[in-house]
Short mmCIF file of C-alpha atoms in Angstrom, two decimals:
data_model
loop_
_atom_site.label_atom_id
_atom_site.label_comp_id
_atom_site.label_asym_id
_atom_site.label_seq_id
_atom_site.Cartn_x
_atom_site.Cartn_y
_atom_site.Cartn_z
CA MET A 1221 -61.94 41.35 8.39
CA ILE A 1222 -58.42 40.43 7.34
CA ALA A 1223 -59.20 40.98 3.64
CA GLU A 1224 -60.62 44.40 4.45
CA SER A 1225 -57.53 45.27 6.53
CA ILE A 1226 -55.24 44.22 3.66
CA ARG A 1227 -57.26 46.39 1.25
CA PHE A 1228 -56.98 49.43 3.53
CA ALA A 1229 -53.24 48.78 4.07
CA LEU A 1230 -52.51 48.48 0.34
CA SER A 1231 -54.46 51.65 -0.42
CA GLY A 1232 -52.46 53.47 2.26
CA ILE A 1233 -49.14 52.26 0.82
CA ALA A 1234 -50.20 53.09 -2.73
CA ALA A 1235 -51.19 56.63 -1.67
CA ASN A 1236 -47.59 57.35 -0.55
CA LYS A 1237 -45.43 55.24 -2.87
CA MET A 1238 -42.14 57.15 -2.52
CA ARG A 1239 -42.43 57.36 1.27
CA SER A 1240 -43.15 53.63 1.45
CA VAL A 1241 -40.12 52.84 -0.72
CA LEU A 1242 -37.83 55.00 1.41
CA THR A 1243 -39.22 53.38 4.56
CA THR A 1244 -38.19 49.93 3.36
CA LEU A 1245 -34.57 50.97 2.65
CA GLY A 1246 -33.32 50.18 6.14
CA ILE A 1247 -34.85 46.70 5.95
CA VAL A 1248 -33.49 46.19 2.41
CA ILE A 1249 -29.92 47.13 3.42
CA GLY A 1250 -29.99 45.07 6.60
CA ILE A 1251 -31.40 41.90 5.02
CA SER A 1252 -29.13 42.07 1.95
CA ALA A 1253 -26.06 42.57 4.18
CA VAL A 1254 -26.99 39.63 6.43
CA ILE A 1255 -27.67 37.34 3.43
CA THR A 1256 -24.37 38.32 1.75
CA LEU A 1257 -22.23 37.98 4.89
CA LEU A 1258 -23.73 34.60 5.80
CA ALA A 1259 -23.14 33.45 2.20
CA VAL A 1260 -19.49 34.59 2.35
CA GLY A 1261 -19.10 32.82 5.70
CA ALA A 1262 -20.55 29.59 4.27
CA GLY A 1263 -18.31 29.89 1.20
CA THR A 1264 -15.23 30.45 3.37
CA SER A 1265 -16.08 27.46 5.53
CA ASN A 1266 -16.55 25.23 2.48
CA LEU A 1267 -13.26 26.46 1.00
CA ILE A 1268 -11.36 25.66 4.20
CA LYS A 1269 -12.93 22.19 4.38
CA ASP A 1270 -12.08 21.61 0.73
CA GLN A 1271 -8.46 22.74 1.16
CA ILE A 1272 -7.89 20.65 4.28
CA GLY A 1273 -9.68 17.70 2.68
CA LYS A 1274 -7.27 17.86 -0.26
CA LEU A 1275 -4.36 17.51 2.18
CA GLY A 1276 -5.95 14.39 3.62
CA THR A 1277 -8.44 14.14 6.49
CA ASN A 1278 -6.51 11.31 8.19
CA VAL A 1279 -3.15 13.10 8.26
CA LEU A 1280 -1.21 14.10 11.36
CA THR A 1281 1.87 16.30 11.35
CA VAL A 1282 4.64 16.13 13.95
CA ASN A 1283 6.51 19.44 14.27
CA ARG A 1284 9.80 19.82 16.06
CA ALA A 1285 9.11 22.89 18.23
CA VAL A 1286 6.51 23.61 20.87
CA ALA A 1287 5.75 26.60 23.10
CA THR A 1288 6.83 26.03 26.71
CA GLY A 1289 5.54 29.23 28.39
CA GLY A 1290 6.83 32.73 29.16
CA ARG A 1291 10.20 33.57 30.65
CA THR A 1292 10.81 36.03 33.38
CA THR A 1293 13.13 38.98 33.16
CA GLY A 1294 13.44 41.40 36.09
CA GLY A 1295 10.35 39.97 37.72
CA SER A 1296 8.00 40.47 34.77
CA ALA A 1297 6.77 38.00 32.21
CA THR A 1298 7.94 38.54 28.64
CA ALA A 1299 7.25 36.92 25.29
CA THR A 1300 6.45 33.23 24.90
CA ARG A 1301 9.55 31.06 24.82
CA THR A 1302 9.86 28.10 22.49
CA ARG A 1303 12.17 25.14 22.67
CA SER A 1304 13.30 23.21 19.62
CA THR A 1305 14.13 19.56 19.51
CA SER A 1306 15.50 17.24 16.91
CA LEU A 1307 13.14 15.04 14.93
CA THR A 1308 15.23 12.37 13.30
CA ILE A 1309 14.86 9.75 10.64
CA ALA A 1310 14.92 7.24 13.50
CA ASP A 1311 11.86 8.98 15.02
CA GLN A 1312 10.04 8.71 11.70
CA GLN A 1313 10.96 5.05 11.29
CA SER A 1314 9.84 4.24 14.86
CA LEU A 1315 6.32 5.43 14.01
CA GLY A 1316 6.04 2.60 11.50
CA ASP A 1317 6.22 -0.06 14.24
CA PRO A 1318 3.06 -2.17 13.75
CA VAL A 1319 3.06 -3.26 17.40
CA LEU A 1320 3.53 0.12 19.08
CA ALA A 1321 1.56 2.06 16.46
CA PRO A 1322 -1.09 -0.28 15.00
CA ASP A 1323 -3.28 2.64 13.84
CA VAL A 1324 -0.50 4.38 11.88
CA ALA A 1325 -0.47 3.48 8.19
CA THR A 1326 2.76 5.19 7.15
CA ALA A 1327 5.03 8.14 7.94
CA ALA A 1328 7.27 10.33 5.81
CA PRO A 1329 10.17 12.61 6.81
CA VAL A 1330 10.15 16.23 5.63
CA VAL A 1331 12.91 18.83 5.43
CA GLN A 1332 12.15 22.29 4.08
CA ALA A 1333 14.54 24.51 2.14
CA GLN A 1334 14.21 28.30 2.23
CA SER A 1335 14.44 30.86 -0.59
CA VAL A 1336 14.68 28.52 -3.57
CA THR A 1337 14.24 29.98 -7.06
CA ALA A 1338 13.46 27.83 -10.09
CA THR A 1339 14.85 28.94 -13.45
CA LEU A 1340 14.23 27.66 -16.96
CA GLY A 1341 15.69 29.80 -19.75
CA SER A 1342 14.46 33.33 -19.12
CA SER A 1343 11.60 32.21 -16.85
CA THR A 1344 12.03 32.26 -13.07
CA HIS A 1345 9.79 31.49 -10.10
CA SER A 1346 10.44 31.97 -6.40
CA ILE A 1347 9.07 28.77 -4.82
CA SER A 1348 7.05 29.16 -1.62
CA SER A 1349 7.76 25.68 -0.31
CA THR A 1350 10.63 23.40 -1.36
CA LEU A 1351 10.47 20.04 0.39
CA GLY A 1352 12.82 17.13 0.66
CA THR A 1353 10.87 13.96 1.41
CA SER A 1354 10.32 10.30 0.62
CA PRO A 1355 7.93 8.76 -1.96
CA SER A 1356 5.37 7.90 0.76
CA TYR A 1357 4.74 11.64 1.34
CA PHE A 1358 2.76 11.86 -1.90
CA GLY A 1359 0.32 9.17 -0.79
CA ILE A 1360 -0.09 10.73 2.66
CA THR A 1361 -0.87 14.21 1.36
CA ALA A 1362 -2.88 13.05 -1.69
CA PHE A 1363 -0.58 14.74 -4.19
CA THR A 1364 -0.83 13.09 -7.63
CA ALA A 1365 1.01 13.68 -10.90
CA ALA A 1366 -0.75 15.48 -13.74
CA ALA A 1367 2.22 14.76 -16.02
CA GLY A 1368 5.13 12.36 -15.59
CA ARG A 1369 5.29 10.73 -12.15
CA VAL A 1370 5.94 11.42 -8.48
CA LEU A 1371 9.21 10.51 -6.77
CA ASP A 1372 10.04 6.82 -6.25
CA ASP A 1373 12.75 4.87 -4.46
CA ALA A 1374 15.01 4.91 -7.55
CA ASP A 1375 15.26 8.73 -7.25
CA ALA A 1376 17.05 8.56 -3.88
CA GLY A 1377 20.22 10.64 -4.07
CA GLN A 1378 19.37 11.81 -7.61
CA ARG A 1379 18.73 15.40 -8.65
CA ALA A 1380 15.11 14.76 -9.53
CA VAL A 1381 12.30 17.20 -8.82
CA VAL A 1382 8.50 17.15 -8.94
CA LEU A 1383 7.08 20.61 -9.54
CA GLY A 1384 3.80 21.97 -8.25
CA ASN A 1385 1.37 23.21 -10.86
CA SER A 1386 1.86 26.91 -10.08
CA VAL A 1387 5.65 26.59 -10.38
CA ALA A 1388 5.37 24.68 -13.65
CA ALA A 1389 2.87 27.16 -15.11
CA ASP A 1390 5.31 30.02 -14.50
CA LEU A 1391 8.16 28.17 -16.19
CA ALA A 1392 6.32 26.87 -19.29
CA GLN A 1393 3.02 27.37 -21.06
CA ASN A 1394 2.59 23.62 -21.51
CA VAL A 1395 3.38 22.18 -18.09
CA ALA A 1396 3.55 18.61 -19.46
CA SER A 1397 6.45 19.63 -21.70
CA LEU A 1398 8.61 20.20 -18.60
CA VAL A 1399 8.84 16.47 -17.87
CA GLY A 1400 12.36 15.31 -18.76
CA GLN A 1401 13.73 18.87 -18.98
CA THR A 1402 16.44 20.27 -16.74
CA VAL A 1403 15.53 23.22 -14.50
CA SER A 1404 17.79 25.16 -12.20
CA LEU A 1405 17.01 25.33 -8.46
CA ASN A 1406 19.30 27.94 -6.90
CA ASN A 1407 21.77 27.33 -9.78
CA GLN A 1408 21.72 23.55 -9.25
CA ASP A 1409 20.47 21.46 -12.18
CA PHE A 1410 17.51 19.12 -11.50
CA THR A 1411 15.62 16.85 -13.87
CA VAL A 1412 11.84 17.31 -13.81
CA VAL A 1413 10.29 13.86 -13.39
CA GLY A 1414 6.71 15.08 -12.93
CA VAL A 1415 4.27 17.93 -12.50
CA LEU A 1416 1.65 17.71 -9.75
CA ALA A 1417 -2.08 17.95 -10.38
CA PRO A 1418 -3.45 21.31 -9.15
CA LYS A 1419 -5.11 21.42 -5.74
CA GLY A 1420 -6.44 24.94 -6.12
CA THR A 1421 -5.66 28.09 -4.19
CA SER A 1422 -7.59 29.32 -1.17
CA GLY A 1423 -6.75 32.96 -1.93
CA LEU A 1424 -4.59 33.03 1.22
CA ASN A 1425 -2.05 30.38 0.29
CA ASP A 1426 -1.21 28.28 -2.74
CA PRO A 1427 -0.59 24.55 -2.11
CA ASP A 1428 0.50 24.24 -5.75
CA ASP A 1429 3.48 26.59 -5.23
CA VAL A 1430 5.74 23.74 -4.19
CA ALA A 1431 8.70 21.65 -5.39
CA MET A 1432 9.66 18.26 -3.99
CA VAL A 1433 12.99 16.50 -4.21
CA PRO A 1434 14.40 13.34 -2.55
CA ILE A 1435 15.22 14.01 1.09
CA ASP A 1436 18.91 13.13 0.85
CA THR A 1437 19.25 15.33 -2.24
CA ALA A 1438 17.63 18.24 -0.36
CA GLN A 1439 20.00 17.76 2.56
CA GLY A 1440 23.03 17.60 0.27
CA THR A 1441 21.99 20.60 -1.83
CA PHE A 1442 19.89 23.02 0.26
CA THR A 1443 19.63 22.30 3.99
CA GLY A 1444 22.85 20.47 4.91
CA TYR A 1445 23.12 17.10 6.63
CA THR A 1446 21.69 18.13 9.96
CA GLN A 1447 20.10 15.58 12.27
CA SER A 1448 16.79 17.37 12.52
CA LEU A 1449 13.79 17.03 10.23
CA SER A 1450 11.41 19.95 9.75
CA SER A 1451 8.44 17.66 10.40
CA ILE A 1452 7.08 14.15 10.02
CA ALA A 1453 3.90 13.54 8.03
CA VAL A 1454 1.87 10.63 9.39
CA GLN A 1455 -1.15 8.91 7.87
CA ALA A 1456 -3.60 7.13 10.17
CA LYS A 1457 -5.25 3.98 8.87
CA SER A 1458 -8.60 5.78 8.74
CA ALA A 1459 -10.25 9.02 9.81
CA ASP A 1460 -12.01 7.09 12.61
CA VAL A 1461 -8.75 6.23 14.45
CA MET A 1462 -7.12 9.67 14.38
CA THR A 1463 -7.17 10.00 18.17
CA GLU A 1464 -5.75 6.52 18.70
CA ALA A 1465 -2.98 7.17 16.14
CA GLN A 1466 -2.14 10.50 17.80
CA ASN A 1467 -1.89 8.83 21.22
CA GLU A 1468 0.40 6.12 19.82
CA ILE A 1469 2.68 8.74 18.21
CA GLN A 1470 2.91 10.66 21.48
CA GLN A 1471 3.69 7.53 23.50
CA ILE A 1472 6.50 6.52 21.12
CA LEU A 1473 8.07 9.99 20.88
CA ASP A 1474 7.67 10.67 24.63
CA ALA A 1475 9.71 7.53 25.29
CA ARG A 1476 12.32 8.36 22.67
CA HIS A 1477 12.71 12.01 23.75
CA GLN A 1478 12.36 11.17 27.46
CA VAL A 1479 9.65 13.78 28.03
CA THR A 1480 6.19 13.79 29.58
CA SER A 1481 2.94 15.36 28.44
CA ASP A 1482 3.88 18.48 30.45
CA THR A 1483 7.41 18.81 29.06
CA ARG A 1484 6.71 17.60 25.53
CA ASP A 1485 9.17 19.18 23.06
CA TYR A 1486 7.27 18.44 19.87
CA GLN A 1487 3.76 19.03 18.62
CA VAL A 1488 1.30 16.73 16.87
CA ARG A 1489 -1.24 18.49 14.65
CA ASN A 1490 -4.40 16.63 13.82
CA GLN A 1491 -6.02 17.69 10.53
CA ALA A 1492 -9.47 17.00 11.97
CA GLN A 1493 -8.71 19.38 14.86
CA VAL A 1494 -7.37 21.98 12.42
CA LEU A 1495 -10.57 21.65 10.39
CA SER A 1496 -12.74 21.96 13.50
CA THR A 1497 -10.83 25.01 14.75
CA ALA A 1498 -10.89 26.73 11.36
CA THR A 1499 -14.62 26.07 10.94
CA SER A 1500 -15.39 27.32 14.44
CA THR A 1501 -13.36 30.50 13.86
CA THR A 1502 -15.11 31.15 10.56
CA GLN A 1503 -18.53 30.67 12.11
CA THR A 1504 -17.70 33.04 14.97
CA LEU A 1505 -16.53 35.75 12.58
CA THR A 1506 -19.61 35.26 10.39
CA ILE A 1507 -21.97 35.58 13.36
CA LEU A 1508 -20.12 38.69 14.55
CA LEU A 1509 -20.29 40.38 11.13
CA SER A 1510 -23.94 39.40 10.72
CA ALA A 1511 -24.73 40.89 14.13
CA VAL A 1512 -23.15 44.17 13.00
CA ALA A 1513 -25.22 44.05 9.80
CA GLY A 1514 -28.29 43.31 11.92
CA ILE A 1515 -27.97 46.73 13.54
CA SER A 1516 -29.21 48.23 10.29
CA LEU A 1517 -32.32 46.04 10.69
CA LEU A 1518 -32.95 47.70 14.04
CA VAL A 1519 -32.56 51.10 12.43
CA GLY A 1520 -34.89 50.01 9.63
CA GLY A 1521 -37.49 48.88 12.17
CA ILE A 1522 -37.35 52.26 13.94
CA GLY A 1523 -37.86 53.89 10.54
CA VAL A 1524 -40.96 51.76 9.94
CA MET A 1525 -42.40 52.73 13.33
CA ASN A 1526 -41.70 56.42 12.69
CA ILE A 1527 -43.48 56.38 9.35
CA MET A 1528 -46.42 54.45 10.80
CA LEU A 1529 -46.81 57.11 13.53
CA VAL A 1530 -46.88 59.77 10.81
CA THR A 1531 -49.46 57.72 8.92
CA VAL A 1532 -51.68 57.43 12.00
CA THR A 1533 -51.52 61.21 12.47
CA GLU A 1534 -52.34 61.90 8.81
CA ARG A 1535 -55.28 59.47 8.80
CA THR A 1536 -56.84 60.48 12.12
CA ARG A 1537 -60.12 61.60 10.51
CA GLU A 1538 -60.27 58.32 8.53
CA ILE A 1539 -59.85 56.41 11.78
CA GLY A 1540 -62.65 58.49 13.35
CA ILE A 1541 -65.02 57.79 10.46
CA ARG A 1542 -64.30 54.05 10.56
CA LYS A 1543 -64.94 53.95 14.29
CA ALA A 1544 -68.13 56.03 13.90
CA ILE A 1545 -69.57 53.50 11.45
CA GLY A 1546 -68.78 50.51 13.65
CA ALA A 1547 -65.10 49.57 13.32
CA THR A 1548 -63.77 48.00 16.51
CA ARG A 1549 -60.36 48.56 18.15
CA GLY A 1550 -59.28 45.20 16.73
CA ASN A 1551 -60.17 46.37 13.18
CA ILE A 1552 -57.99 49.48 13.56
CA VAL A 1553 -55.06 47.60 15.14
CA LEU A 1554 -55.19 44.97 12.40
CA GLN A 1555 -55.30 47.61 9.64
CA PHE A 1556 -52.08 49.35 10.74
CA LEU A 1557 -50.29 46.12 11.74
CA VAL A 1558 -50.95 44.68 8.27
CA GLU A 1559 -49.65 47.86 6.64
CA SER A 1560 -46.45 47.72 8.75
CA LEU A 1561 -46.08 43.99 8.02
CA ILE A 1562 -46.44 44.50 4.25
CA ILE A 1563 -43.85 47.31 4.19
CA SER A 1564 -41.21 45.37 6.13
CA THR A 1565 -41.84 42.06 4.34
CA LEU A 1566 -41.53 43.73 0.93
CA GLY A 1567 -38.24 45.27 2.12
CA GLY A 1568 -37.09 41.81 3.24
CA ILE A 1569 -37.90 40.23 -0.12
CA VAL A 1570 -36.05 42.96 -2.03
CA GLY A 1571 -33.11 42.58 0.38
CA ILE A 1572 -33.00 38.83 -0.26
CA LEU A 1573 -32.90 39.39 -4.02
CA ILE A 1574 -30.06 41.93 -3.65
CA GLY A 1575 -28.24 39.50 -1.33
CA PHE A 1576 -28.52 36.76 -3.98
CA GLY A 1577 -27.13 39.18 -6.58
CA ALA A 1578 -24.19 40.23 -4.39
CA SER A 1579 -23.42 36.59 -3.56
CA SER A 1580 -23.07 35.67 -7.22
CA PHE A 1581 -19.66 37.40 -7.37
CA GLN A 1582 -16.42 35.76 -6.27
CA LEU A 1583 -14.68 37.69 -3.47
CA PHE A 1584 -10.92 37.22 -2.81
CA GLY A 1585 -11.04 33.72 -4.25
CA ILE A 1586 -14.10 32.86 -2.13
CA ARG A 1587 -17.35 31.89 -3.81
CA PRO A 1588 -20.24 32.85 -1.49
CA GLU A 1589 -22.93 30.23 -1.00
CA VAL A 1590 -26.44 31.33 -0.02
CA GLN A 1591 -28.04 28.78 2.28
CA TRP A 1592 -31.81 28.39 2.13
CA TRP A 1593 -32.26 28.57 5.89
CA THR A 1594 -30.88 32.12 5.78
CA VAL A 1595 -33.59 33.05 3.24
CA TRP A 1596 -36.43 31.73 5.42
CA LEU A 1597 -34.83 33.34 8.47
CA SER A 1598 -34.64 36.69 6.66
CA VAL A 1599 -38.31 36.52 5.68
CA ALA A 1600 -39.26 35.71 9.28
CA VAL A 1601 -37.05 38.47 10.72
CA SER A 1602 -38.39 41.14 8.35
CA ALA A 1603 -41.98 40.11 9.13
CA GLY A 1604 -41.18 40.11 12.85
CA ILE A 1605 -39.75 43.63 12.59
CA GLY A 1606 -42.97 44.78 10.92
CA LEU A 1607 -45.08 43.32 13.71
CA VAL A 1608 -42.91 44.50 16.61
CA PHE A 1609 -42.41 48.05 15.37
CA GLY A 1610 -46.00 48.33 14.13
CA ILE A 1611 -47.65 47.49 17.45
CA TYR A 1612 -47.18 50.91 19.07
CA PRO A 1613 -48.56 53.00 16.15
CA ALA A 1614 -51.45 50.55 15.65
CA ASN A 1615 -52.33 50.64 19.34
CA LYS A 1616 -52.13 54.44 19.35
CA ALA A 1617 -54.56 54.58 16.42
CA ALA A 1618 -56.96 52.14 18.10
CA LYS A 1619 -57.07 54.23 21.29
CA LEU A 1620 -58.34 57.35 19.48
CA ARG A 1621 -61.86 58.41 20.52
CA PRO A 1622 -64.15 58.76 17.50
CA ILE A 1623 -65.34 62.26 18.46
CA ASP A 1624 -61.76 63.54 18.92
CA ALA A 1625 -60.64 61.90 15.70
CA LEU A 1626 -63.47 63.49 13.70
CA ARG A 1627 -62.64 66.94 15.10
CA TYR A 1628 -58.94 66.56 14.14
CA GLU A 1629 -57.85 69.14 11.54
#
């Protein structure tokens, strides 16, 4: 019975090829959009994980300012108020106490200079991030040298600089040739001791657009000898003790700053939490966009039902003849359900192929990644649409009385 139903369905589709093709368009557009958007979402999630992983998964960052709530003016709440505090070298050194912070491996102070331009001959580059730090910062953040070396203790107080790969590439074609040369940073001469290995751009920011100098040199040249650090980079002993290390940091700094958890004037960022938040946000946006794309699937399903109703009307006499020679209601229902199922499944398959094609292109630095579960889900959804939207026309055909169907003109 099923083979006969498939034969009748295929003959019906073949008799109206163009109409069948147009009927599948809604399914094709919907499935291809869902496949592409889910692939972009998966690619974005992988990119974020890769970028954060390159910065170190067991890294915590202590920042010197934290939001403390809104202020009130004239009885109404206004913008969020922030309070800054001073993070000092003494704070950073206290985090290295093996008794009070047994899960902290090392910590590095960071000061950040603004609006620094590197110049070499006629080449210039405006550096996004110019940091003054200690040699331990490179180990914490997994920066390595592609040419030359990173900063060491002998560079303290010296005008030595390590350039990020993007900065070096703008100053010279052969980045390795920069090692040993003198470049100008805001008209101050620095000797290039190394060029960092590239970490890759996310399309939104470039971790390679950076220059690093000894912290005391940065304070003497760019930021001034203020007491406050921009941040402290901390490395936990392993990714498994991130929470313990964060608690130890907070206990030490709470005691030093004489604050409580409610009045804390600094912020500790956990890379694992950043990764979790970023991944969750990406997944939410992907689901939202896919739901919007799924609306076209609903429209496509309505189109399938509409065409099947037209088909039932056109083939009323055929239905009457089949019933007159012994076809049961089940035979008629199965015939039109199979036809609806074939149309929507074919549309789903074509949509999947188009989705694969669209996902082969890189978008805004993001390489989409089609996941196989989305393919099987798309096949199931397109088949489900065929069944759901084919039930009403098939049932309407099955209810026709043979005598009325044979009289239909």
